[in-house]
Coordinates of C-alpha atoms in Angstrom, one line a residue:
Chain E
M1 CA 204.7 -114.6 -151.0
V2 CA 205.3 -116.0 -154.5
E3 CA 208.4 -115.1 -156.5
D4 CA 207.5 -112.8 -159.4
R5 CA 210.0 -112.9 -162.2
T6 CA 208.2 -110.7 -164.8
I7 CA 209.8 -107.4 -165.8
S8 CA 207.1 -105.3 -164.1
G9 CA 207.6 -107.4 -160.9
R10 CA 211.3 -106.7 -160.9
I11 CA 210.8 -103.0 -161.4
F12 CA 208.3 -103.1 -158.5
S13 CA 210.8 -104.8 -156.3
A14 CA 213.6 -102.5 -157.2
V15 CA 211.6 -99.4 -156.5
N16 CA 210.2 -100.8 -153.3
F17 CA 213.7 -101.7 -152.1
T18 CA 215.1 -98.3 -152.9
L19 CA 212.4 -96.5 -151.1
L20 CA 212.7 -98.6 -148.0
A21 CA 216.5 -98.2 -148.1
I22 CA 216.0 -94.4 -148.1
I23 CA 213.5 -94.6 -145.3
A24 CA 215.9 -96.7 -143.2
L25 CA 218.7 -94.2 -143.9
V26 CA 216.6 -91.2 -142.9
T27 CA 215.7 -93.0 -139.7
V28 CA 219.3 -93.6 -138.6
L29 CA 221.1 -90.6 -140.1
P30 CA 220.1 -88.1 -137.3
F31 CA 221.4 -90.4 -134.7
V32 CA 224.6 -91.2 -136.6
H33 CA 225.1 -87.4 -137.1
V34 CA 224.8 -86.9 -133.3
V35 CA 227.2 -89.8 -132.4
A36 CA 229.8 -88.6 -134.9
G37 CA 229.5 -85.1 -133.7
S38 CA 230.0 -86.1 -130.1
F39 CA 233.3 -87.7 -131.0
T40 CA 234.9 -84.7 -132.7
T41 CA 236.1 -81.3 -131.5
S42 CA 233.8 -78.3 -131.6
A43 CA 236.2 -76.5 -134.0
E44 CA 236.0 -79.4 -136.4
L45 CA 232.2 -79.5 -136.1
A46 CA 231.9 -75.8 -136.8
A47 CA 234.2 -76.0 -139.8
N48 CA 232.9 -79.2 -141.3
K49 CA 229.2 -79.5 -140.7
F50 CA 228.1 -82.5 -142.8
V51 CA 230.5 -85.1 -141.8
L52 CA 229.1 -88.4 -140.8
I53 CA 232.5 -89.8 -139.9
P54 CA 234.6 -87.1 -138.3
K55 CA 238.1 -86.5 -139.7
V56 CA 239.4 -85.5 -136.3
W57 CA 238.5 -87.8 -133.5
S58 CA 238.3 -86.4 -130.0
L59 CA 236.9 -87.3 -126.6
E60 CA 237.0 -83.6 -125.6
A61 CA 233.2 -83.5 -125.2
Y62 CA 233.0 -86.6 -123.0
K63 CA 236.0 -85.4 -120.9
F64 CA 234.1 -82.2 -120.3
I65 CA 230.8 -83.7 -119.3
F66 CA 232.4 -86.3 -117.1
S67 CA 234.6 -83.7 -115.4
T68 CA 231.9 -82.8 -112.9
N69 CA 229.7 -85.0 -110.7
T70 CA 226.4 -83.9 -112.2
I71 CA 226.2 -86.4 -115.0
F72 CA 227.5 -89.3 -112.9
R73 CA 224.9 -88.6 -110.3
A74 CA 222.1 -88.4 -112.9
L75 CA 223.3 -91.6 -114.6
G76 CA 223.4 -93.2 -111.1
V77 CA 219.8 -92.2 -110.4
S78 CA 218.6 -93.5 -113.8
I79 CA 220.4 -96.8 -113.5
G80 CA 219.2 -97.3 -110.0
V81 CA 215.6 -96.4 -110.8
T82 CA 215.7 -98.6 -113.9
L83 CA 217.1 -101.7 -112.1
I84 CA 215.0 -101.5 -109.0
G85 CA 211.9 -100.3 -110.8
T86 CA 212.0 -103.0 -113.4
L87 CA 212.5 -105.8 -110.8
F88 CA 209.7 -104.4 -108.6
S89 CA 207.3 -103.9 -111.5
M90 CA 208.0 -107.3 -112.9
F91 CA 207.4 -108.9 -109.5
I92 CA 204.1 -107.4 -108.7
T93 CA 202.9 -107.5 -112.4
S94 CA 203.6 -111.2 -112.7
L95 CA 201.9 -111.9 -109.3
M96 CA 198.8 -110.1 -110.5
A97 CA 198.9 -111.5 -114.0
Y98 CA 199.2 -115.0 -112.7
G99 CA 196.3 -114.7 -110.3
L100 CA 194.1 -113.3 -112.9
S101 CA 195.1 -115.9 -115.5
R102 CA 193.6 -118.7 -113.4
R103 CA 190.2 -119.5 -114.7
D104 CA 189.0 -120.9 -111.4
L105 CA 189.5 -117.7 -109.5
D106 CA 186.2 -116.2 -108.4
G107 CA 185.8 -112.5 -109.2
R108 CA 188.5 -112.4 -111.9
R109 CA 186.1 -110.7 -114.3
V110 CA 185.5 -107.9 -111.8
F111 CA 189.3 -107.5 -111.3
N112 CA 189.8 -107.6 -115.0
F113 CA 187.2 -105.0 -115.6
L114 CA 188.7 -102.7 -113.0
V115 CA 192.1 -102.9 -114.6
V116 CA 190.8 -102.3 -118.1
F117 CA 188.7 -99.4 -117.0
T118 CA 191.8 -97.6 -115.8
M119 CA 193.0 -97.7 -119.5
L120 CA 189.8 -95.9 -120.6
F121 CA 189.4 -93.4 -117.8
H122 CA 191.7 -91.8 -115.3
G123 CA 191.9 -89.1 -112.7
G124 CA 194.5 -87.2 -114.6
M125 CA 197.6 -85.3 -113.6
I126 CA 196.5 -83.1 -110.8
P127 CA 194.6 -85.6 -108.7
T128 CA 197.4 -88.1 -109.2
F129 CA 199.9 -85.5 -108.1
L130 CA 197.8 -84.8 -104.9
V131 CA 197.8 -88.5 -104.1
V132 CA 201.6 -88.7 -104.5
K133 CA 201.9 -85.7 -102.4
E134 CA 199.6 -87.0 -99.6
L135 CA 201.7 -90.1 -99.5
G136 CA 204.8 -88.0 -98.8
L137 CA 206.6 -89.2 -101.9
I138 CA 207.5 -85.7 -103.2
D139 CA 211.3 -85.5 -103.7
S140 CA 211.8 -89.2 -103.1
Y141 CA 213.1 -91.7 -105.6
S142 CA 210.0 -93.9 -105.0
A143 CA 207.9 -91.2 -106.7
L144 CA 209.7 -92.2 -109.9
I145 CA 208.7 -95.9 -109.4
L146 CA 205.5 -96.3 -107.4
P147 CA 203.0 -94.2 -109.3
S148 CA 203.7 -96.1 -112.5
A149 CA 204.7 -99.5 -111.0
I150 CA 202.2 -101.5 -113.0
S151 CA 201.2 -100.8 -116.6
A152 CA 197.7 -102.2 -117.2
F153 CA 198.8 -103.0 -120.8
N154 CA 201.8 -105.0 -119.8
M155 CA 199.8 -106.9 -117.1
I156 CA 197.3 -107.9 -119.7
I157 CA 199.9 -109.1 -122.2
L158 CA 201.5 -111.2 -119.4
K159 CA 198.1 -112.5 -118.3
N160 CA 197.2 -113.6 -121.8
F161 CA 200.6 -115.4 -122.1
F162 CA 200.1 -117.2 -118.8
Q163 CA 196.6 -118.3 -120.0
N164 CA 198.1 -120.1 -122.9
I165 CA 200.2 -122.4 -120.7
P166 CA 198.5 -125.8 -120.6
E167 CA 196.6 -126.2 -117.4
G168 CA 197.7 -129.8 -117.1
L169 CA 201.1 -128.7 -116.1
E170 CA 199.8 -126.7 -113.2
E171 CA 197.5 -129.4 -112.0
S172 CA 200.3 -132.0 -112.0
A173 CA 202.5 -129.7 -110.0
K174 CA 199.7 -129.2 -107.5
I175 CA 199.3 -133.0 -107.1
D176 CA 203.0 -133.1 -106.4
G177 CA 202.4 -130.7 -103.5
C178 CA 203.4 -127.5 -105.1
N179 CA 201.4 -124.4 -103.9
D180 CA 200.4 -121.5 -106.1
F181 CA 203.6 -119.5 -105.5
G182 CA 205.7 -122.6 -106.3
I183 CA 203.8 -123.1 -109.6
L184 CA 204.3 -119.5 -110.6
F185 CA 208.0 -119.3 -109.8
K186 CA 209.0 -122.9 -110.7
I187 CA 206.8 -123.7 -113.7
V188 CA 204.9 -120.7 -115.2
L189 CA 207.7 -118.1 -115.2
P190 CA 210.4 -120.4 -116.6
L191 CA 208.0 -121.3 -119.4
S192 CA 207.3 -117.7 -120.2
L193 CA 210.8 -116.3 -120.7
P194 CA 210.0 -114.6 -124.1
A195 CA 207.1 -112.7 -122.5
I196 CA 209.1 -111.9 -119.4
A197 CA 212.0 -110.6 -121.5
T198 CA 209.6 -108.4 -123.6
I199 CA 207.8 -106.9 -120.6
S200 CA 211.0 -106.4 -118.7
L201 CA 212.4 -104.5 -121.7
F202 CA 209.2 -102.4 -121.9
Y203 CA 209.5 -101.5 -118.2
A204 CA 213.2 -100.9 -118.3
V205 CA 212.8 -98.5 -121.3
T206 CA 210.0 -96.7 -119.5
Y207 CA 212.1 -96.3 -116.3
W208 CA 215.2 -95.3 -118.3
N209 CA 213.1 -92.7 -120.1
T210 CA 211.4 -91.4 -117.0
Y211 CA 210.9 -87.7 -117.4
M212 CA 207.4 -86.6 -116.6
S213 CA 207.3 -88.1 -113.1
A214 CA 210.7 -86.5 -112.4
I215 CA 209.5 -83.0 -113.3
L216 CA 206.2 -83.5 -111.5
Y217 CA 207.5 -85.0 -108.3
L218 CA 211.2 -84.0 -107.8
D219 CA 212.0 -80.4 -106.8
N220 CA 215.5 -81.2 -105.8
S221 CA 217.8 -81.0 -108.9
A222 CA 220.3 -83.3 -107.2
K223 CA 217.9 -86.1 -107.7
W224 CA 217.3 -85.6 -111.4
P225 CA 217.6 -88.6 -113.7
I226 CA 219.5 -88.3 -116.9
Q227 CA 216.5 -87.4 -119.0
V228 CA 215.8 -84.2 -117.0
L229 CA 219.5 -83.2 -117.1
L230 CA 219.5 -83.8 -120.8
R231 CA 216.6 -81.4 -121.2
Q232 CA 218.3 -78.8 -119.1
I233 CA 221.5 -79.0 -121.3
V234 CA 219.9 -79.4 -124.7
V235 CA 216.4 -78.1 -124.9
L236 CA 216.6 -75.2 -122.6
A237 CA 219.9 -74.1 -124.0
S238 CA 218.9 -74.3 -127.6
G239 CA 218.1 -70.7 -128.0
M240 CA 214.6 -71.1 -126.5
D241 CA 213.6 -68.7 -123.8
H242 CA 217.0 -67.4 -123.1
S243 CA 215.6 -64.7 -120.9
A244 CA 213.3 -66.9 -118.9
T245 CA 215.5 -70.0 -118.3
L246 CA 219.1 -69.1 -118.8
D247 CA 221.3 -66.5 -117.1
G248 CA 222.3 -64.4 -120.1
S249 CA 225.9 -64.4 -119.0
V250 CA 226.3 -68.2 -119.3
P251 CA 226.9 -69.2 -122.9
P252 CA 225.0 -72.2 -124.1
P253 CA 227.1 -75.4 -124.2
D254 CA 228.8 -76.4 -127.4
Q255 CA 227.1 -78.6 -129.9
T256 CA 229.6 -81.4 -129.3
I257 CA 228.8 -81.4 -125.6
K258 CA 225.0 -81.5 -126.2
M259 CA 225.6 -84.4 -128.6
A260 CA 227.7 -86.3 -126.1
V261 CA 225.0 -86.0 -123.5
I262 CA 222.4 -87.3 -125.9
V263 CA 224.6 -90.3 -126.7
V264 CA 225.1 -91.0 -123.0
A265 CA 221.4 -90.8 -122.3
T266 CA 220.6 -93.2 -125.3
L267 CA 223.5 -95.7 -125.0
P268 CA 222.0 -98.1 -122.4
I269 CA 218.9 -98.7 -124.5
L270 CA 221.0 -99.2 -127.6
M271 CA 223.0 -101.8 -125.7
V272 CA 220.0 -103.9 -124.5
Y273 CA 218.0 -103.6 -127.7
P274 CA 219.7 -106.2 -129.9
F275 CA 219.6 -108.8 -127.2
L276 CA 215.8 -108.5 -126.6
Q277 CA 214.8 -107.5 -130.1
K278 CA 213.9 -110.9 -131.3
H279 CA 211.4 -111.4 -128.4
F280 CA 209.5 -108.2 -128.3
A281 CA 207.7 -108.3 -131.6
K282 CA 206.2 -111.6 -130.5
G283 CA 205.3 -110.2 -127.1
A284 CA 203.9 -107.0 -128.3
M285 CA 201.6 -108.8 -130.6
L286 CA 200.4 -111.2 -128.0
G287 CA 198.9 -108.4 -126.0
S288 CA 197.7 -106.1 -128.7
M289 CA 195.9 -108.7 -130.7
K290 CA 193.9 -110.2 -127.8
G291 CA 193.8 -107.1 -125.6
Chain T
M1 CA 196.9 -126.6 -98.5
Q2 CA 196.0 -130.2 -97.5
E3 CA 192.4 -130.0 -98.7
V4 CA 193.5 -128.7 -102.0
T5 CA 195.0 -131.9 -103.2
A6 CA 192.6 -134.2 -101.3
Q7 CA 189.3 -132.6 -102.2
P8 CA 189.0 -133.3 -105.9
R9 CA 189.5 -137.0 -105.6
V10 CA 186.8 -137.5 -102.9
V11 CA 184.2 -135.3 -104.7
P12 CA 184.9 -135.0 -108.4
E13 CA 184.1 -131.3 -108.8
P14 CA 182.3 -130.2 -112.0
K15 CA 183.3 -126.9 -113.5
P16 CA 180.7 -124.9 -111.6
K17 CA 178.7 -122.4 -113.6
S18 CA 176.6 -121.2 -110.8
Y19 CA 177.3 -121.6 -107.1
K20 CA 175.4 -124.5 -105.7
S21 CA 175.7 -123.3 -102.2
S22 CA 177.6 -120.6 -100.4
S23 CA 179.6 -123.2 -98.6
E24 CA 181.0 -124.4 -102.0
L25 CA 181.9 -120.8 -102.9
K26 CA 183.6 -120.4 -99.5
K27 CA 185.5 -123.6 -100.1
R28 CA 186.8 -122.4 -103.5
L29 CA 187.7 -119.0 -102.2
W30 CA 189.7 -120.7 -99.4
R31 CA 191.4 -123.1 -101.8
N32 CA 192.5 -120.2 -103.9
K33 CA 193.6 -118.0 -101.0
L34 CA 197.2 -117.8 -102.2
L35 CA 196.0 -116.5 -105.5
Y36 CA 194.2 -113.7 -103.7
V37 CA 197.4 -113.0 -101.7
M38 CA 199.2 -112.6 -105.1
L39 CA 196.6 -110.1 -106.2
I40 CA 197.1 -107.9 -103.1
P41 CA 200.0 -105.7 -104.3
G42 CA 198.5 -105.2 -107.7
V43 CA 195.1 -104.4 -106.4
L44 CA 196.6 -102.0 -103.9
Y45 CA 198.5 -100.3 -106.7
F46 CA 195.3 -99.8 -108.8
I47 CA 193.3 -98.5 -105.8
V48 CA 196.0 -96.0 -104.6
F49 CA 197.3 -94.7 -107.9
K50 CA 194.4 -95.2 -110.3
Y51 CA 191.1 -95.1 -108.3
L52 CA 192.1 -92.6 -105.5
P53 CA 192.9 -90.0 -108.2
M54 CA 189.4 -90.7 -109.7
Y55 CA 188.0 -90.0 -106.3
G56 CA 190.2 -86.8 -106.3
L57 CA 188.3 -85.6 -109.4
I58 CA 185.6 -84.3 -107.0
I59 CA 187.9 -81.3 -106.3
S60 CA 186.8 -80.0 -109.7
F61 CA 183.5 -79.3 -108.0
Q62 CA 185.2 -77.5 -105.1
D63 CA 187.5 -74.6 -104.5
Y64 CA 190.2 -76.9 -103.4
K65 CA 192.6 -75.6 -100.8
P66 CA 195.6 -77.9 -100.2
Y67 CA 195.6 -77.2 -96.4
Q68 CA 191.9 -77.9 -96.0
G69 CA 191.9 -81.1 -98.2
I70 CA 189.0 -82.6 -100.0
T71 CA 186.8 -82.8 -96.9
G72 CA 187.4 -79.2 -95.8
S73 CA 187.2 -77.4 -99.1
E74 CA 184.2 -75.4 -100.2
W75 CA 181.8 -76.9 -102.8
V76 CA 181.1 -74.6 -105.8
G77 CA 179.2 -76.9 -108.2
M78 CA 179.9 -76.5 -111.9
K79 CA 181.8 -73.2 -111.6
H80 CA 185.0 -74.5 -113.0
F81 CA 183.4 -76.3 -115.9
S82 CA 181.4 -73.3 -117.0
R83 CA 184.6 -71.3 -116.8
L84 CA 186.1 -73.7 -119.4
F85 CA 183.7 -72.8 -122.1
T86 CA 183.8 -69.1 -121.6
E87 CA 187.5 -68.7 -121.4
P88 CA 189.0 -67.8 -124.8
D89 CA 192.3 -69.4 -123.6
F90 CA 190.6 -72.8 -123.3
L91 CA 189.0 -72.6 -126.7
N92 CA 192.4 -71.9 -128.2
I93 CA 194.1 -74.8 -126.5
L94 CA 191.2 -77.1 -127.4
G95 CA 191.7 -76.0 -131.0
N96 CA 195.4 -76.6 -130.9
T97 CA 194.8 -80.1 -129.4
L98 CA 192.3 -80.9 -132.1
I99 CA 194.6 -79.7 -134.9
L100 CA 197.5 -81.8 -133.7
F101 CA 195.1 -84.8 -133.3
G102 CA 193.9 -84.2 -136.9
M103 CA 197.5 -84.3 -138.1
N104 CA 198.0 -87.5 -136.3
I105 CA 195.0 -89.1 -138.0
L106 CA 195.5 -87.7 -141.5
I107 CA 199.3 -87.7 -141.8
Y108 CA 200.7 -90.2 -139.3
F109 CA 198.1 -92.9 -139.2
P110 CA 198.4 -94.2 -142.8
I111 CA 202.2 -94.3 -142.8
P112 CA 202.7 -97.5 -140.7
I113 CA 200.1 -99.2 -143.0
I114 CA 202.0 -98.2 -146.1
L115 CA 205.4 -99.1 -144.5
A116 CA 204.1 -102.5 -143.6
L117 CA 202.8 -103.2 -147.1
M118 CA 206.2 -102.1 -148.5
L119 CA 208.1 -104.2 -146.0
N120 CA 205.9 -107.2 -146.8
E121 CA 206.8 -107.0 -150.5
L122 CA 210.4 -107.1 -149.7
R123 CA 212.3 -110.2 -150.9
G124 CA 214.7 -111.9 -148.6
T125 CA 214.3 -112.2 -144.9
F126 CA 217.7 -110.7 -144.1
F127 CA 216.9 -107.3 -145.5
K128 CA 213.4 -107.4 -143.9
R129 CA 214.9 -108.0 -140.5
F130 CA 217.6 -105.4 -141.0
F131 CA 215.1 -102.7 -142.0
Q132 CA 212.8 -103.6 -139.2
T133 CA 215.6 -103.4 -136.7
L134 CA 216.5 -99.9 -137.9
V135 CA 213.0 -98.5 -138.0
Y136 CA 211.9 -99.9 -134.7
L137 CA 214.8 -98.3 -132.9
P138 CA 213.6 -94.7 -132.4
H139 CA 210.5 -96.0 -130.5
F140 CA 212.8 -96.8 -127.6
M141 CA 214.2 -93.3 -127.3
S142 CA 212.5 -91.0 -125.0
W143 CA 210.8 -87.8 -126.2
V144 CA 213.6 -85.9 -124.5
I145 CA 216.1 -87.7 -126.7
V146 CA 214.1 -87.3 -129.9
V147 CA 213.5 -83.6 -129.3
S148 CA 217.1 -83.1 -128.3
I149 CA 218.4 -84.7 -131.5
S150 CA 216.2 -82.5 -133.6
F151 CA 217.2 -79.4 -131.6
V152 CA 220.9 -79.9 -132.2
M153 CA 220.1 -80.4 -135.9
V154 CA 217.9 -77.3 -136.4
T155 CA 219.5 -74.8 -134.0
M156 CA 220.5 -71.5 -135.5
D157 CA 224.1 -71.7 -134.2
G158 CA 225.6 -74.6 -136.1
G159 CA 222.7 -77.0 -136.6
I160 CA 223.2 -79.1 -139.7
I161 CA 219.8 -78.2 -141.2
N162 CA 220.4 -74.5 -141.0
E163 CA 224.0 -74.9 -142.3
L164 CA 222.6 -76.8 -145.3
L165 CA 220.0 -74.1 -145.9
A166 CA 222.8 -71.5 -145.8
Y167 CA 225.0 -73.6 -148.1
F168 CA 222.3 -73.8 -150.7
G169 CA 221.8 -70.0 -150.5
F170 CA 218.6 -69.9 -148.4
S171 CA 218.3 -67.9 -145.3
K172 CA 218.4 -69.6 -142.0
I173 CA 215.2 -70.4 -140.2
N174 CA 214.6 -70.2 -136.5
F175 CA 212.7 -73.5 -136.3
L176 CA 212.4 -73.5 -132.5
L177 CA 211.0 -70.1 -132.0
S178 CA 208.7 -69.6 -135.0
P179 CA 205.1 -70.6 -134.4
G180 CA 204.7 -71.7 -138.0
W181 CA 207.3 -74.5 -137.6
F182 CA 205.9 -76.0 -134.4
R183 CA 203.3 -78.2 -136.1
P184 CA 205.6 -79.6 -138.9
M185 CA 208.3 -80.3 -136.3
Y186 CA 205.8 -82.0 -134.1
I187 CA 204.5 -84.4 -136.7
I188 CA 207.9 -85.1 -138.2
Q189 CA 209.1 -86.2 -134.8
V190 CA 206.0 -88.3 -134.2
I191 CA 206.6 -90.1 -137.6
W192 CA 210.3 -90.5 -137.0
R193 CA 209.8 -92.1 -133.6
E194 CA 206.6 -94.2 -134.1
A195 CA 206.1 -95.1 -137.7
G196 CA 208.4 -98.2 -137.7
W197 CA 207.0 -99.5 -134.4
G198 CA 203.5 -99.0 -135.7
T199 CA 204.1 -101.6 -138.5
I200 CA 204.5 -104.5 -136.0
I201 CA 200.8 -105.3 -135.7
Y202 CA 200.1 -104.8 -139.4
L203 CA 203.0 -107.1 -140.4
A204 CA 201.7 -109.7 -138.0
S205 CA 198.2 -109.7 -139.5
I206 CA 199.7 -109.7 -143.0
A207 CA 201.8 -112.8 -142.1
A208 CA 198.6 -114.6 -141.2
I209 CA 197.1 -114.3 -144.8
D210 CA 196.8 -117.6 -146.7
P211 CA 199.5 -117.7 -149.4
G212 CA 197.2 -119.7 -151.6
L213 CA 195.2 -116.5 -152.2
Y214 CA 198.3 -114.8 -153.8
E215 CA 199.0 -117.9 -155.8
A216 CA 195.4 -118.0 -157.2
S217 CA 195.4 -114.3 -158.0
R218 CA 198.7 -114.7 -159.9
M219 CA 197.1 -117.5 -162.0
D220 CA 194.4 -115.0 -162.8
G221 CA 197.2 -112.6 -164.0
A222 CA 197.1 -110.1 -161.1
G223 CA 200.2 -107.9 -160.7
R224 CA 201.8 -107.0 -157.4
L225 CA 199.9 -103.8 -156.9
R226 CA 196.6 -105.5 -157.6
Q227 CA 197.5 -108.2 -155.1
V228 CA 198.2 -105.5 -152.5
W229 CA 194.9 -103.8 -153.3
H230 CA 192.6 -106.9 -153.5
I231 CA 194.2 -109.3 -151.1
T232 CA 196.5 -107.7 -148.5
L233 CA 194.6 -104.6 -147.8
P234 CA 191.1 -106.2 -147.3
A235 CA 192.7 -108.9 -145.1
I236 CA 194.1 -106.3 -142.6
R237 CA 191.0 -104.1 -142.7
G238 CA 189.8 -105.3 -139.3
V239 CA 193.2 -104.4 -137.7
I240 CA 193.2 -101.0 -139.4
I241 CA 189.8 -100.3 -138.0
T242 CA 190.6 -101.5 -134.5
L243 CA 193.7 -99.3 -134.4
F244 CA 191.8 -96.4 -135.8
I245 CA 189.3 -96.8 -132.9
L246 CA 192.0 -96.7 -130.4
K247 CA 193.5 -93.6 -132.0
I248 CA 190.1 -91.8 -132.0
G249 CA 189.6 -92.7 -128.4
S250 CA 192.8 -90.8 -127.5
V251 CA 191.6 -87.6 -129.3
L252 CA 192.5 -85.2 -126.5
D253 CA 195.3 -87.4 -125.2
L254 CA 198.3 -86.4 -127.2
G255 CA 200.8 -87.0 -124.4
F256 CA 202.2 -84.3 -122.2
E257 CA 206.0 -84.8 -122.6
H258 CA 206.4 -84.3 -126.3
V259 CA 204.6 -81.1 -126.6
Y260 CA 205.9 -79.8 -123.3
L261 CA 209.4 -80.2 -124.6
L262 CA 208.7 -78.2 -127.7
L263 CA 206.7 -75.5 -125.9
N264 CA 208.2 -72.0 -125.4
S265 CA 207.0 -68.5 -124.9
M266 CA 207.2 -67.8 -128.7
N267 CA 205.1 -70.7 -129.9
R268 CA 202.6 -70.9 -127.0
E269 CA 199.8 -69.6 -129.3
V270 CA 199.9 -72.8 -131.4
A271 CA 201.7 -75.2 -129.1
E272 CA 199.7 -75.1 -125.8
I273 CA 197.5 -78.2 -125.6
I274 CA 195.2 -79.5 -122.9
D275 CA 197.9 -81.6 -121.2
T276 CA 200.5 -78.8 -121.0
Y277 CA 197.8 -76.3 -119.9
V278 CA 196.7 -78.6 -117.0
Y279 CA 200.3 -78.7 -115.9
T280 CA 200.9 -74.9 -116.1
A281 CA 197.5 -73.9 -114.7
G282 CA 197.5 -76.6 -112.0
L283 CA 201.0 -77.1 -110.7
R284 CA 202.7 -73.8 -111.8
Q285 CA 199.8 -71.4 -110.9
G286 CA 198.2 -73.5 -108.2
Q287 CA 194.7 -73.5 -109.8
F288 CA 194.1 -77.1 -108.7
S289 CA 190.4 -77.2 -109.1
Y290 CA 190.2 -75.5 -112.4
S291 CA 192.9 -77.6 -114.0
T292 CA 191.4 -80.8 -112.6
A293 CA 188.1 -79.8 -114.3
I294 CA 190.0 -79.5 -117.5
G295 CA 191.6 -83.0 -117.0
F296 CA 188.1 -84.4 -116.1
F297 CA 186.6 -82.9 -119.3
K298 CA 189.4 -84.6 -121.2
S299 CA 189.0 -88.0 -119.6
I300 CA 185.2 -87.9 -120.2
V301 CA 185.5 -87.0 -123.8
G302 CA 188.1 -89.8 -124.3
L303 CA 185.7 -92.3 -122.6
I304 CA 182.7 -91.3 -124.7
M305 CA 184.8 -91.4 -127.9
V306 CA 186.1 -94.9 -127.3
V307 CA 182.6 -96.3 -126.3
T308 CA 180.9 -94.6 -129.3
V309 CA 183.4 -95.5 -132.0
N310 CA 183.5 -99.0 -130.7
K311 CA 179.7 -99.3 -131.0
V312 CA 179.7 -97.9 -134.5
S313 CA 182.4 -100.3 -135.6
K314 CA 180.4 -103.2 -134.2
K315 CA 177.4 -102.0 -136.1
I316 CA 179.1 -101.9 -139.4
G317 CA 180.3 -105.5 -138.8
E318 CA 183.8 -105.0 -137.5
E319 CA 185.2 -106.5 -134.3
G320 CA 185.7 -103.5 -132.1
V321 CA 188.2 -103.2 -129.3
Y322 CA 186.3 -104.9 -126.5

């Protein structure tokens, strides 16, 4: 872009900057409000609604939610599913993406078509549920991982990335006696770190945010991940359907407690985001442009 | 793997377009056997969790009984499909789905384009980065988190929005339980979570525009707005159309989670969509065959939409998705 120093150009810039600043503010304010609210007392929150920085700091809400095992258990489930799920998904996704990225593989067009077709047409919720049930996965943690182990979209992004690696590198490794697994793990993957980081983040976020699989496949509340627990505490207790979902005698939890649970359920993503942020814009584009 | 390294040197292999003989094909298949081994887990995944459910769609032509399975259940032809179009319930949820989809197209779709154009006009890469970081962030929060944040803000007992309303002398509004507020809340949440993320692709295609074009237009005396209108927008036309096609293709596919979280007995009239109805009718009420028929209907409409819109876009000279 060329610098524009005319008066109208400057006015344009100023208006544009101001509008964007407001948009950015509106985007973060709700979350800042929740974080601030979680670190104060419920009395302070009730008396002083609009504070973005609380006058009285307190860990009361966090002490309360961590006083029982429930939230620890849910966090444990979410962390476990995220770690194991991401590793497993990355492993089988890279294997498949690498196989399909090789131009000399007979039948790759058929495989590619079969993968892309699943993005256009699918059996839907009930038939998938019946498959999961037939496999005996109901109420097992693997029901949170296996049915969504590969995302066709992520696989294609990775495949396109692998295709851009010069073939000469693979051939010379082959002459040195490296087999296909060796080439993938010693040459292709190390050269694809930005793509690997991006796709891992996508998988990790998906697993951390797992909600639908949990309500579909887990009946046992002891196995709930944090997102389902969050829904129990905030959504169901927010004055919706008191009669249907909540025992009238149990008062809904305080605002500060709800806010603290929201923060706990969001924090892990906020922590990995800055580290991976510089990669994912590049990675997301790779896939979506060439799809 | 001996023959792998030895072979090419003895017989220099041309890149084969057609198979000269079946023995040559066999040789290549054998040489790539490890690649096929690598495909096994992925192929298994797609067969079991994607293609088996497609096979399971045949229960929509049956009165499926879980204990009799697909082979033992009675065939009933199109019974469940004809029920779809006579049930007033279904027409209502179809209407709700289409209205939310319309809001997505009319209200949400242009926002990332406008945001990307604005971000592109921003001077200084630091602020650009900073804004992008902030507006991308909500995309990584689950719908549960997004809905929870808005619930603690709009709740009647102490939510900041209602306290503000009261402070300025308005009466409090029960956003969660009034049917009239469901659609606005829905689309605001969609915008809040997705608008920033939606700019990524537009920004990338804007970055690919030749800076010489702007220089030339400036010589001709074009102001900033004219440049946006005559250079930037036409340059990203193809991307806009491609994304529009993708959006159209997902016409009945609004996503289960978001609406399910907002749904309650008070707003069911306007909030029940196809996805949530499939869940309620299928898994809650055990009407497996009927709800599978609804899902089937949805998938077919989606497929037809993508294929048609893609054809149309190719006809008018755009690239299309595939």
